[in-house]
Amino acid sequence: MNINPTYTKRQYWLTALISGMLLSLVLSAFYMLMYDRMYVESSYLFSIIYLFPFVWLSLTLAFFKWKFLISVFPYKQAFLLSLGTGICGSILFSGVIFAVLTCFGIESRMGIYNNGERLKDFMSPQAISLSFLIINLMLSLFYSLIIAIFARKK
């Protein structure tokens, strides 16, 4: 008996959208917790925030395969699902970070470095959110390429 995949385009993109939203909320909460409780001059713990999307994108594809997929899942579909989730999560994450840093007036912690005004400009809410957006978009592309290799089914 040959069974076709049971997902529709709507389910496919809805999975990416909802997972991207959840990714951004979890990343934002994690970042704010780390920023508030564990901020030191040179902390390796902040690197966890760059590995978290890899785990999340992998779990999204695993959930999608378990819930909606029965037989064929080509590389292109796996890549697009993972990339869509990553893009949605990156945009929302940088937006949430920008909103939290500007609305709640969280000060930059650059006072501990004593390095001048130029460095403080790089730690403004706009610069922080833009850098997170660029970094997470590049990481999403890279992670999607890797994850799709392992997620495809023939």
C-alpha positions as CSV (number, residue, x, y, z in Angstrom):
1,M,0.0,0.0,0.0
2,N,1.5,3.3,-1.1
3,I,0.6,6.1,1.3
4,N,1.2,9.8,0.4
5,P,2.2,12.5,2.9
6,T,-0.7,13.7,5.0
7,Y,0.3,17.3,5.3
8,T,-1.1,20.2,3.4
9,K,0.8,23.4,2.4
10,R,-1.1,25.2,5.2
11,Q,0.1,22.7,7.8
12,Y,3.6,22.9,6.5
13,W,4.0,26.7,6.7
14,L,1.9,26.9,9.9
15,T,4.3,24.5,11.6
16,A,7.2,26.8,10.6
17,L,5.4,30.0,11.7
18,I,4.3,28.7,15.1
19,S,7.6,27.0,15.8
20,G,9.4,30.3,14.8
21,M,7.2,32.2,17.2
22,L,7.9,29.8,20.0
23,L,11.6,29.9,19.2
24,S,11.7,33.6,19.5
25,L,9.8,33.7,22.8
26,V,12.0,31.0,24.4
27,L,15.2,32.7,23.1
28,S,14.1,36.1,24.3
29,A,13.3,34.8,27.8
30,F,16.6,32.9,27.9
31,Y,18.6,35.9,26.8
32,M,16.9,38.3,29.3
33,L,17.5,35.8,32.1
34,M,21.2,35.4,31.1
35,Y,21.5,39.2,30.7
36,D,19.9,39.9,34.1
37,R,21.4,37.2,36.2
38,M,24.7,36.0,34.7
39,Y,26.3,39.0,33.1
40,V,30.1,39.1,33.5
41,E,32.8,40.6,31.4
42,S,33.7,37.4,29.6
43,S,31.1,34.8,29.9
44,Y,31.1,31.7,27.7
45,L,27.5,31.0,28.8
46,F,26.2,33.5,26.2
47,S,27.4,31.2,23.4
48,I,24.5,28.8,24.4
49,I,22.1,31.3,22.8
50,Y,23.7,30.6,19.4
51,L,23.4,26.8,19.7
52,F,19.8,26.9,20.9
53,P,18.3,27.5,17.4
54,F,20.1,24.4,16.1
55,V,18.3,22.3,18.7
56,W,15.0,24.0,18.1
57,L,15.1,23.6,14.3
58,S,16.0,20.0,14.7
59,L,13.1,19.4,17.1
60,T,10.7,21.3,14.7
61,L,11.7,19.0,11.8
62,A,11.4,15.9,14.0
63,F,8.0,16.9,15.2
64,F,6.9,17.6,11.6
65,K,8.1,14.2,10.4
66,W,6.4,12.5,13.3
67,K,3.1,14.3,13.0
68,F,2.6,14.8,9.3
69,L,5.0,12.7,7.3
70,I,4.6,9.1,6.2
71,S,6.8,8.4,3.2
72,V,8.7,11.0,1.2
73,F,10.4,14.2,2.5
74,P,12.8,15.7,0.1
75,Y,15.8,17.8,1.0
76,K,14.3,21.0,-0.4
77,Q,11.2,20.7,1.7
78,A,13.2,20.0,4.9
79,F,15.5,22.9,4.1
80,L,12.6,25.3,3.5
81,L,10.8,24.3,6.6
82,S,13.9,24.7,8.7
83,L,14.8,28.0,7.1
84,G,11.3,29.4,7.4
85,T,11.3,28.6,11.1
86,G,14.7,30.1,11.5
87,I,13.8,33.3,9.7
88,C,10.6,33.8,11.6
89,G,12.3,33.2,14.9
90,S,15.2,35.5,14.1
91,I,13.0,38.4,13.1
92,L,10.7,38.1,16.1
93,F,13.6,37.5,18.5
94,S,15.4,40.7,17.4
95,G,12.1,42.6,17.6
96,V,11.4,41.4,21.1
97,I,15.0,42.2,22.2
98,F,14.7,45.7,20.7
99,A,11.3,46.3,22.4
100,V,12.4,45.0,25.8
101,L,15.6,47.1,25.7
102,T,13.9,50.3,24.7
103,C,10.6,50.1,26.5
104,F,11.8,48.9,29.8
105,G,14.9,51.1,29.7
106,I,17.4,48.3,30.4
107,E,20.7,50.0,30.6
108,S,23.7,48.8,28.7
109,R,26.2,47.1,30.9
110,M,29.1,48.7,29.1
111,G,29.9,50.8,32.2
112,I,31.9,47.9,33.5
113,Y,34.4,48.2,30.6
114,N,35.3,51.9,30.8
115,N,36.0,52.0,27.1
116,G,34.4,55.2,25.9
117,E,31.4,56.4,23.9
118,R,32.0,54.6,20.7
119,L,31.7,51.2,22.3
120,K,28.5,52.3,24.0
121,D,27.0,53.1,20.6
122,F,27.6,49.5,19.6
123,M,25.7,48.4,22.6
124,S,22.6,50.5,21.9
125,P,19.3,48.6,21.6
126,Q,19.2,49.1,17.8
127,A,22.8,47.7,17.4
128,I,22.1,44.8,19.7
129,S,18.9,43.8,18.0
130,L,20.4,44.3,14.5
131,S,23.4,42.2,15.3
132,F,21.2,39.4,16.7
133,L,19.1,39.5,13.5
134,I,22.1,39.2,11.2
135,I,23.8,36.6,13.2
136,N,20.6,34.5,13.6
137,L,19.7,34.7,9.9
138,M,23.2,33.5,9.0
139,L,23.1,30.7,11.6
140,S,19.6,29.7,10.4
141,L,20.8,29.3,6.9
142,F,23.8,27.2,8.0
143,Y,21.8,25.1,10.5
144,S,19.1,24.5,7.9
145,L,21.6,23.1,5.4
146,I,22.9,20.7,8.0
147,I,19.6,19.7,9.5
148,A,17.9,19.1,6.1
149,I,20.6,16.5,5.2
150,F,19.6,14.3,8.2
151,A,15.8,15.1,8.0
152,R,15.1,14.0,4.4
153,K,13.4,10.7,3.6
154,K,13.5,8.9,0.3
